[in-house]
Tab-separated table of C-alpha atoms in Angstrom:
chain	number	residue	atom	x	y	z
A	1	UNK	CA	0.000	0.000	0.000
A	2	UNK	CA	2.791	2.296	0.711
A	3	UNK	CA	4.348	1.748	-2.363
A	4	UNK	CA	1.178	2.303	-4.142
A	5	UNK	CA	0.675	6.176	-2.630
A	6	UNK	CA	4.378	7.024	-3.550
A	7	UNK	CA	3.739	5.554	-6.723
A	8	UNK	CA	0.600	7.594	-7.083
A	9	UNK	CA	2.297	10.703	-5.357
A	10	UNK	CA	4.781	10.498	-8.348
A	11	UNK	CA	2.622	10.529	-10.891
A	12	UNK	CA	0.553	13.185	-9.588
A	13	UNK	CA	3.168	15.370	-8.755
A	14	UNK	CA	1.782	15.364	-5.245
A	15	UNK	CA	3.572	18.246	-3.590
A	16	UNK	CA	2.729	21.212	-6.309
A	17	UNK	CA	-0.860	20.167	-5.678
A	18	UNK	CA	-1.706	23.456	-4.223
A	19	UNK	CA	-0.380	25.471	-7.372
A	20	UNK	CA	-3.235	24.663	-9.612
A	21	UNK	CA	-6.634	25.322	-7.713
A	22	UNK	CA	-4.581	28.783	-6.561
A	23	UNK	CA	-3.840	29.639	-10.415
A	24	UNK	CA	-7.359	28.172	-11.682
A	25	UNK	CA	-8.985	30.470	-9.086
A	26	UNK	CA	-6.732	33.550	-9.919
A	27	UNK	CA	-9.083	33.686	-13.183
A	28	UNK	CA	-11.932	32.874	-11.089
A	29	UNK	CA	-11.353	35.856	-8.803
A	30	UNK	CA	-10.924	38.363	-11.770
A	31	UNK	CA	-14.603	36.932	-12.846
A	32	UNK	CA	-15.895	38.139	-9.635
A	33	UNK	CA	-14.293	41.710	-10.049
A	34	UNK	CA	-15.124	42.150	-13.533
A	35	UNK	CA	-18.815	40.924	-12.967
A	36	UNK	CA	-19.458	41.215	-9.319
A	37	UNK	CA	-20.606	38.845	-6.434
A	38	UNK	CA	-18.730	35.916	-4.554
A	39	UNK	CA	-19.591	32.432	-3.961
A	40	UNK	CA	-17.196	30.508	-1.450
A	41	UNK	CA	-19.015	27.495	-2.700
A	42	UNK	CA	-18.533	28.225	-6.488
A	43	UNK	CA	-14.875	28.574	-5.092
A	44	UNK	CA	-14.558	25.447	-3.988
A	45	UNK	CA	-16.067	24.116	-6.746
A	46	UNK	CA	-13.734	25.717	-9.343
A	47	UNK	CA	-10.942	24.619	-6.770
A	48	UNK	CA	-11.683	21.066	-7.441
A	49	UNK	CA	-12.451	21.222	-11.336
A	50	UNK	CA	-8.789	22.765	-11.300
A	51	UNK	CA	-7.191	20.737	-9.255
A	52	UNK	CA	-9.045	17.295	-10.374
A	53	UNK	CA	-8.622	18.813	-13.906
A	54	UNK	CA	-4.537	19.650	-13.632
A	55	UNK	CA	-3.766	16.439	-11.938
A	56	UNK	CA	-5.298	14.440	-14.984
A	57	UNK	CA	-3.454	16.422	-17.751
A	58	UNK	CA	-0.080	15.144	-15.424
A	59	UNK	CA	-1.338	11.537	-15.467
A	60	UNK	CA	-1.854	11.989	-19.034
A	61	UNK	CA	1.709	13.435	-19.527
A	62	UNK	CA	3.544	10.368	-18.016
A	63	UNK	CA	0.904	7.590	-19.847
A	64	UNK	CA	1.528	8.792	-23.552
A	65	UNK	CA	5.073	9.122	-22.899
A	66	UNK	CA	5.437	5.681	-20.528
A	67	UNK	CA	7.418	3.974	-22.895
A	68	UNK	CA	10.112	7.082	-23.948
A	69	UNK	CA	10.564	7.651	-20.069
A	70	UNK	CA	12.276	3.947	-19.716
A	71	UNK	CA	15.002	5.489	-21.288
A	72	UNK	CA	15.845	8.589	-19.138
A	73	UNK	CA	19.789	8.740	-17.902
A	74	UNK	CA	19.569	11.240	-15.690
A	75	UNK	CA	16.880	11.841	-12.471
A	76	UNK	CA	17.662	15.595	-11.526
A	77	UNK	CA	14.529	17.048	-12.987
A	78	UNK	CA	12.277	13.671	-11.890
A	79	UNK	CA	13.292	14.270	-8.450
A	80	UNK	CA	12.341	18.324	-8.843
A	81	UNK	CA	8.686	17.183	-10.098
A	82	UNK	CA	8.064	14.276	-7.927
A	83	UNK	CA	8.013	13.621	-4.362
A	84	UNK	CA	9.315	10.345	-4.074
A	85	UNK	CA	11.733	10.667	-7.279
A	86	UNK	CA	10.705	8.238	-9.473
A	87	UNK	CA	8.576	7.749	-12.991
A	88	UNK	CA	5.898	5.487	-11.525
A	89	UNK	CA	5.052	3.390	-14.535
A	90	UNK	CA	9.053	3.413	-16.232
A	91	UNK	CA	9.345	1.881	-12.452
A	92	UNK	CA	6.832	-0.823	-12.935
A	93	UNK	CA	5.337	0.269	-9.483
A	94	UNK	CA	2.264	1.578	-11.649
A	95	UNK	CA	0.704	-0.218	-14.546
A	96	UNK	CA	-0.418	1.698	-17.870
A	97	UNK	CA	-3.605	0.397	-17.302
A	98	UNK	CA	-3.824	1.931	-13.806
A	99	UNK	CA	-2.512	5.129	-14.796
A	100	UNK	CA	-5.166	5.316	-17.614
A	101	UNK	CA	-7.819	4.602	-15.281
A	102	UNK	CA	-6.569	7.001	-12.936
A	103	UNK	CA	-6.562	9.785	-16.147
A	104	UNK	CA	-10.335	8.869	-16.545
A	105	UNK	CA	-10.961	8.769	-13.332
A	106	UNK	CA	-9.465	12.398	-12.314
A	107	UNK	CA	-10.974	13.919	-16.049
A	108	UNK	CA	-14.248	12.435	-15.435
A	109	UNK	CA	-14.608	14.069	-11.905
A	110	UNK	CA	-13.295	17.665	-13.275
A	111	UNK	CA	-15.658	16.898	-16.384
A	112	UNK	CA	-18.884	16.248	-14.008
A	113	UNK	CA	-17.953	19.391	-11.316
A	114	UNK	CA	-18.085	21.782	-14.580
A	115	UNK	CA	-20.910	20.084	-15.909
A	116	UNK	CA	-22.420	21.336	-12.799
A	117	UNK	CA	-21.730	25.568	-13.519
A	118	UNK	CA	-24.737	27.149	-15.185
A	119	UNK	CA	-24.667	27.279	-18.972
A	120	UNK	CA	-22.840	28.704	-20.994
A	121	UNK	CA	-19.981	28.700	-18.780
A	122	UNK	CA	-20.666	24.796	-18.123
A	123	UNK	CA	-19.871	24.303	-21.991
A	124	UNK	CA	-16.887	27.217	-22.103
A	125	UNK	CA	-14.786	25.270	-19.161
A	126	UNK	CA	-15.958	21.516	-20.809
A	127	UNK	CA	-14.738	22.738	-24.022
A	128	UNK	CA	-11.100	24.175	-22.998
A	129	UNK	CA	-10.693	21.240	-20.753
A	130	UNK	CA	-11.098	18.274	-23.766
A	131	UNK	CA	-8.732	20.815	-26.394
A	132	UNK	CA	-6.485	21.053	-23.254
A	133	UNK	CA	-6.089	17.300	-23.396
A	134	UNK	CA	-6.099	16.530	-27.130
A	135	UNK	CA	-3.275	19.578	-26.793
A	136	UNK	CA	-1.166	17.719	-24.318
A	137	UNK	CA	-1.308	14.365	-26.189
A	138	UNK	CA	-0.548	16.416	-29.635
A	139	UNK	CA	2.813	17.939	-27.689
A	140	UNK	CA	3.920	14.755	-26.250
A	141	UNK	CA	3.609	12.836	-29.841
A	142	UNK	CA	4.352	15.580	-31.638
A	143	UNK	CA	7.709	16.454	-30.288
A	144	UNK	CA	9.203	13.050	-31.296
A	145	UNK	CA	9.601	13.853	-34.731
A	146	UNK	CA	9.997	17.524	-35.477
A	147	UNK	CA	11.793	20.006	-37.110
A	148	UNK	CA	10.137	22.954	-35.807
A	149	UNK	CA	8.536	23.627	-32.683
A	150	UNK	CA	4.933	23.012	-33.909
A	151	UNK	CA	4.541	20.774	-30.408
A	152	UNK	CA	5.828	23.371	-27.829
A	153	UNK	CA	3.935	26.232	-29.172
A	154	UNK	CA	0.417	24.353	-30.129
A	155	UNK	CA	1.189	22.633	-26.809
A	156	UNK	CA	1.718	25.260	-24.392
A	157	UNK	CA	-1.568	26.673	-25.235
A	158	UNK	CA	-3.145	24.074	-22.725
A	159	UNK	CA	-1.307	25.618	-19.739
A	160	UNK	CA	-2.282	29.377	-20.989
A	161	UNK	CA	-5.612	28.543	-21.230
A	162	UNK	CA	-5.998	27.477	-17.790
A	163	UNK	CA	-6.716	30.191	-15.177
A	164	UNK	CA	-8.850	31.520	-18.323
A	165	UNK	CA	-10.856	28.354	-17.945
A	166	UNK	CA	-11.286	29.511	-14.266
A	167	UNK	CA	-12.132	33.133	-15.523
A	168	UNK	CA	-14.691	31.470	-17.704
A	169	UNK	CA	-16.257	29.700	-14.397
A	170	UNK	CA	-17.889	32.952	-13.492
A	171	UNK	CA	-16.873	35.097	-16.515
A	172	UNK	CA	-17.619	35.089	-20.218
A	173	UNK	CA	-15.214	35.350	-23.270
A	174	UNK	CA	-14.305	39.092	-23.160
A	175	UNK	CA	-10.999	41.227	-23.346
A	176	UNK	CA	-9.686	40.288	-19.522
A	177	UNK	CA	-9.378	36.692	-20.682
A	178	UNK	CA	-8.071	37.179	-23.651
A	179	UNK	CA	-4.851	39.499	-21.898
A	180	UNK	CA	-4.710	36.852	-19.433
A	181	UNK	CA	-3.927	34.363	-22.089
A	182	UNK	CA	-1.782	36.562	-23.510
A	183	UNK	CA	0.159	37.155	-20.698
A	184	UNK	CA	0.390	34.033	-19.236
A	185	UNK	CA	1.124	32.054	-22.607
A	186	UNK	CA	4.356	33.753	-23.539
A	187	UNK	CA	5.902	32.666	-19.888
A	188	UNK	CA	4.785	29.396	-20.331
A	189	UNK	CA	6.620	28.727	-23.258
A	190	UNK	CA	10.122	30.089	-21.347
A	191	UNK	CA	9.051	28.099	-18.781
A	192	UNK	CA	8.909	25.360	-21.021
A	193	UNK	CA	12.772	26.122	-22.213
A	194	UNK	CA	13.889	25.688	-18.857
A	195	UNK	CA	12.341	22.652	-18.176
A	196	UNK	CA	13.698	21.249	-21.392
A	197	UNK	CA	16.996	22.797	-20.839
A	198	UNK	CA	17.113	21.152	-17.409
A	199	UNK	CA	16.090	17.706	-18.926
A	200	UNK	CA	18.198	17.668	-22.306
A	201	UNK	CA	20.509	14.471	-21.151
A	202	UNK	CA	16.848	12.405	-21.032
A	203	UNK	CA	15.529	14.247	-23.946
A	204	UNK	CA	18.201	13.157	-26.117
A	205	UNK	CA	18.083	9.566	-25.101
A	206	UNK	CA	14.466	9.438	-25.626
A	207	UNK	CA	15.278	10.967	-29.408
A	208	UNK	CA	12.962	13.915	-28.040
A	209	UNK	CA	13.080	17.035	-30.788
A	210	UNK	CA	13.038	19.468	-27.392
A	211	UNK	CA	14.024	23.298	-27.688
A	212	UNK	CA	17.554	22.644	-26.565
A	213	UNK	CA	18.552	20.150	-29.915
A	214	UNK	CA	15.455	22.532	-32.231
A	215	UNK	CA	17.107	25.475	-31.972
A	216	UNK	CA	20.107	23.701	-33.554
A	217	UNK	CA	18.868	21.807	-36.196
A	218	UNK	CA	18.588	18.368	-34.678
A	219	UNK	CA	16.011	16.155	-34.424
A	220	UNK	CA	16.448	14.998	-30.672
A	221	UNK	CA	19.337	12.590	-31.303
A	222	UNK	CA	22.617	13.279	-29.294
A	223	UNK	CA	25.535	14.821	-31.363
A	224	UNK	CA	28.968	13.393	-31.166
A	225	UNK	CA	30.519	16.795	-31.217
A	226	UNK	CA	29.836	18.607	-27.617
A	227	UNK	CA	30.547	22.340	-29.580
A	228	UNK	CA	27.224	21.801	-31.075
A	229	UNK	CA	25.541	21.005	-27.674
A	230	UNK	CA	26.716	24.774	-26.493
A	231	UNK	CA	25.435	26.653	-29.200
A	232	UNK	CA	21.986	24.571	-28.306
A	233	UNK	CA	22.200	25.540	-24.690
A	234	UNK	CA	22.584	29.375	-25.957
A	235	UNK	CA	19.628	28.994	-28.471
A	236	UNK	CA	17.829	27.785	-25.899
A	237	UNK	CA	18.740	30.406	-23.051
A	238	UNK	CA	17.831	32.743	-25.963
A	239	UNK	CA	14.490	31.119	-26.530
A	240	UNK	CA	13.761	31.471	-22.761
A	241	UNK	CA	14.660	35.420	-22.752
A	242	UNK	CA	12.453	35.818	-26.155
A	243	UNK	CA	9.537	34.550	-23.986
A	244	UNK	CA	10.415	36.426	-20.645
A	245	UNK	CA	10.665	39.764	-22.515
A	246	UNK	CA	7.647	39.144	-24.078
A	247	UNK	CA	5.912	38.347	-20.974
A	248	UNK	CA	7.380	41.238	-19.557
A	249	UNK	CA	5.873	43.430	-22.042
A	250	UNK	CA	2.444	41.579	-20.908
A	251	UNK	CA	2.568	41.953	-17.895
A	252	UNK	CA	3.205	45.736	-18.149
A	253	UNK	CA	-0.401	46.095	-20.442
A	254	UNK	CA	-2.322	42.949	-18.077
A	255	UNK	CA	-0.925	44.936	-15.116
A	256	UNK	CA	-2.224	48.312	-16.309
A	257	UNK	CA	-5.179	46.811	-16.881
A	258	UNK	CA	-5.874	45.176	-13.286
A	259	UNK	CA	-4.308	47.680	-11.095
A	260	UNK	CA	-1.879	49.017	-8.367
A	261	UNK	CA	-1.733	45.350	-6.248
A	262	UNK	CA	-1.076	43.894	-9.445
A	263	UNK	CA	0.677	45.843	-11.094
A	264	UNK	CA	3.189	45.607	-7.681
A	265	UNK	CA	2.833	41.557	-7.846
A	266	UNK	CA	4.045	41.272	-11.511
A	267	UNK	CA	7.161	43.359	-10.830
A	268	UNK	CA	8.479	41.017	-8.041
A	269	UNK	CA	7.441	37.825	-10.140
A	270	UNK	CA	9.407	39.918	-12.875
A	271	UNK	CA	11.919	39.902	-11.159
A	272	UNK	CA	12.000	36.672	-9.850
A	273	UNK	CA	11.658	35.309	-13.448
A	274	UNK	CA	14.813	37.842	-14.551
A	275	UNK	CA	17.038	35.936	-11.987
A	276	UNK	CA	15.903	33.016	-13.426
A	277	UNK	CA	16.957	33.985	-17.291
A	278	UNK	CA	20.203	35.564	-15.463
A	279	UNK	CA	20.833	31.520	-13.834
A	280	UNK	CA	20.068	30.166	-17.143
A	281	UNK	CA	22.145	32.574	-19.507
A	282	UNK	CA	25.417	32.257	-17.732
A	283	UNK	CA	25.136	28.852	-16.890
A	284	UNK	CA	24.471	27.804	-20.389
A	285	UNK	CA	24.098	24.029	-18.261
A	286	UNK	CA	20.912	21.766	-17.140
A	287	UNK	CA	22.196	22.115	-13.783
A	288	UNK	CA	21.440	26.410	-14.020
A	289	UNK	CA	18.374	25.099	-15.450
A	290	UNK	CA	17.844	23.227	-12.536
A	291	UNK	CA	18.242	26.195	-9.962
A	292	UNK	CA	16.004	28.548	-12.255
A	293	UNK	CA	12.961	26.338	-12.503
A	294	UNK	CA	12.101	27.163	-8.760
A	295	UNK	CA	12.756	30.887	-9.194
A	296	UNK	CA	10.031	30.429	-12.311
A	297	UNK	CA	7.958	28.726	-10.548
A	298	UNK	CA	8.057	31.081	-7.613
A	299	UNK	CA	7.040	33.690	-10.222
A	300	UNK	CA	3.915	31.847	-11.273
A	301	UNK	CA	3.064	31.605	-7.271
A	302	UNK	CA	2.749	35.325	-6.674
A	303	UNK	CA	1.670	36.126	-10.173
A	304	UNK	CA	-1.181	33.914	-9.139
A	305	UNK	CA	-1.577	35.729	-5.200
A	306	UNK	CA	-1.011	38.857	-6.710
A	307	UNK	CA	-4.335	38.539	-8.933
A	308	UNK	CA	-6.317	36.972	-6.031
A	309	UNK	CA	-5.477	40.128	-3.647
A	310	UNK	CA	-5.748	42.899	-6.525
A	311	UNK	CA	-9.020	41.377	-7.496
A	312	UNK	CA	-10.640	40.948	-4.463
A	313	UNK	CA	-8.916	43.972	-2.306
């Protein structure tokens, strides 16, 4: 039984649990700004749909790619995302079949809590929350066989469009969701440099086309010449600072747009997220990438408070 929970721990990323009902409710709390009222039970209820919601994309994540992960050299970034270190079904302490039952188990709870909201934001939340999935099955196939990154930025747009799902809870399709995709997508796609950065050793085993071996030219197979592998790692650090500046620039209009609070939360995730381009820039390593992904995700943490407290201050 023990060895079951760790197992299941793993796979659900257990201890960033509270992360994802706190950014699904960020959008939920803008809803109730831009449109008045407050329902602590419609908060719990989005709470859950994210959470429930979240944890299945992660399930997904580690089922489609179950039989890539056997291959993994190096378990820096599994011990970052996992409590108990380990890639559950790779492990053989989790079957495929378990893990897919647990996916339609965890999507089929989210799926019947928004069934629940009153139409049509019922039907808005459904819909992002079966493209989010088709998304994250299109990234991890996609990116085995690439030339371009098609998968990272069709991907990506499943993270982005979640705390707009929980906007869309309470909200309707209008111009705060659409900045709050727009500023959240662009930092999910440096985030997404990091993490590959971090994990490039396993990426390249697993013949993963990731942004590290994209940006030069490769199709996820290791080079024999390391010079090659540096320029990648720059590319890469480069990709990550597009994004950031980008997000910057988003965060300046989004902030604007929300308010003082706000405005004073983006500029210390800003700044959190600039040490983490700083790490990553003259480290040109996985190992900087390593000790930026927790400055990143600190960001994404007080983005997330930051939106609560301006919207509900």
């Amino acid at each position: 039984m023990r060895e079951t929970l760790a197992a299941l721990a793993d796979l659900t990323r257990a201890h960033f649990f509270f992360v994802w009902p706190l950014l699904f409710c960020s959008g939920l709390a803008l809803a109730f700004a831009n449109y008045g009222g407050f329902s602590w039970e419609l908060v719990g209820r989005a709470a859950l749909i994210g959470l429930l919601g979240f944890e299945a994309g992660l399930v997904l994540n580690d089922y489609v790619d179950r039989e890539y992960d056997r291959r993994d050299v190096n378990g820096s970034l599994t011990r970052y995302w996992r409590p108990f270190g380990e890639r559950p079904i790779p492990a053989g302490k989790l079957s495929p079949r378990a893990a897919n039952a647990l996916f339609l188990l965890l999507a089929g709870l989210a799926a019947a809590l928004a069934a629940t909201l009153p139409a049509p934001h019922n039907l808005y939340v459904l819909g992002i929350m079966g493209y989010s999935y088709l998304a994250e099955y299109f990234y991890q196939a996609k990116k085995r066989d690439q030339k371009i990154p098609i998968a990272q930025i069709v991907g990506r747009t499943d993270f982005a469009l979640f705390p707009v799902a929980g906007y869309l809870v309470y909200g309707n399709p209008d111009t705060t969701a659409l900045l709050f995709f727009l500023f959240f997508y662009p930092w999910t796609l440096a985030h997404l440099g990091a993490n590959d950065i971090a994990d490039i050793e396993n990426d390249r085993a697993r013949g993963m086309a990731t942004i590290p071996s994209l940006t030069f030219g490769l199709t996820g197979s290791a080079p024999e010449d390391p010079t090659p592998v540096l320029y990648g790692m720059r590319s890469a650090g480069a990709w990550v600072l597009g994004f950031s500046a980008i997000h910057a620039g988003m965060a300046l209009v989004f902030g604007l747009a929300l308010g003082p609070i706000a405005i004073a939360g983006f500029a210390m995730g800003l700044i959190l997220l600039g040490a983490a381009n700083y790490l990553i820039l003259s480290g040109k390593s996985a190992d900087a990438a390593m000790r930026a992904l927790p400055l990143m995700h600190a960001s994404l943490l007080v983005y997330a408070a930051a939106i609560i407290a301006g919207a509900l201050l």
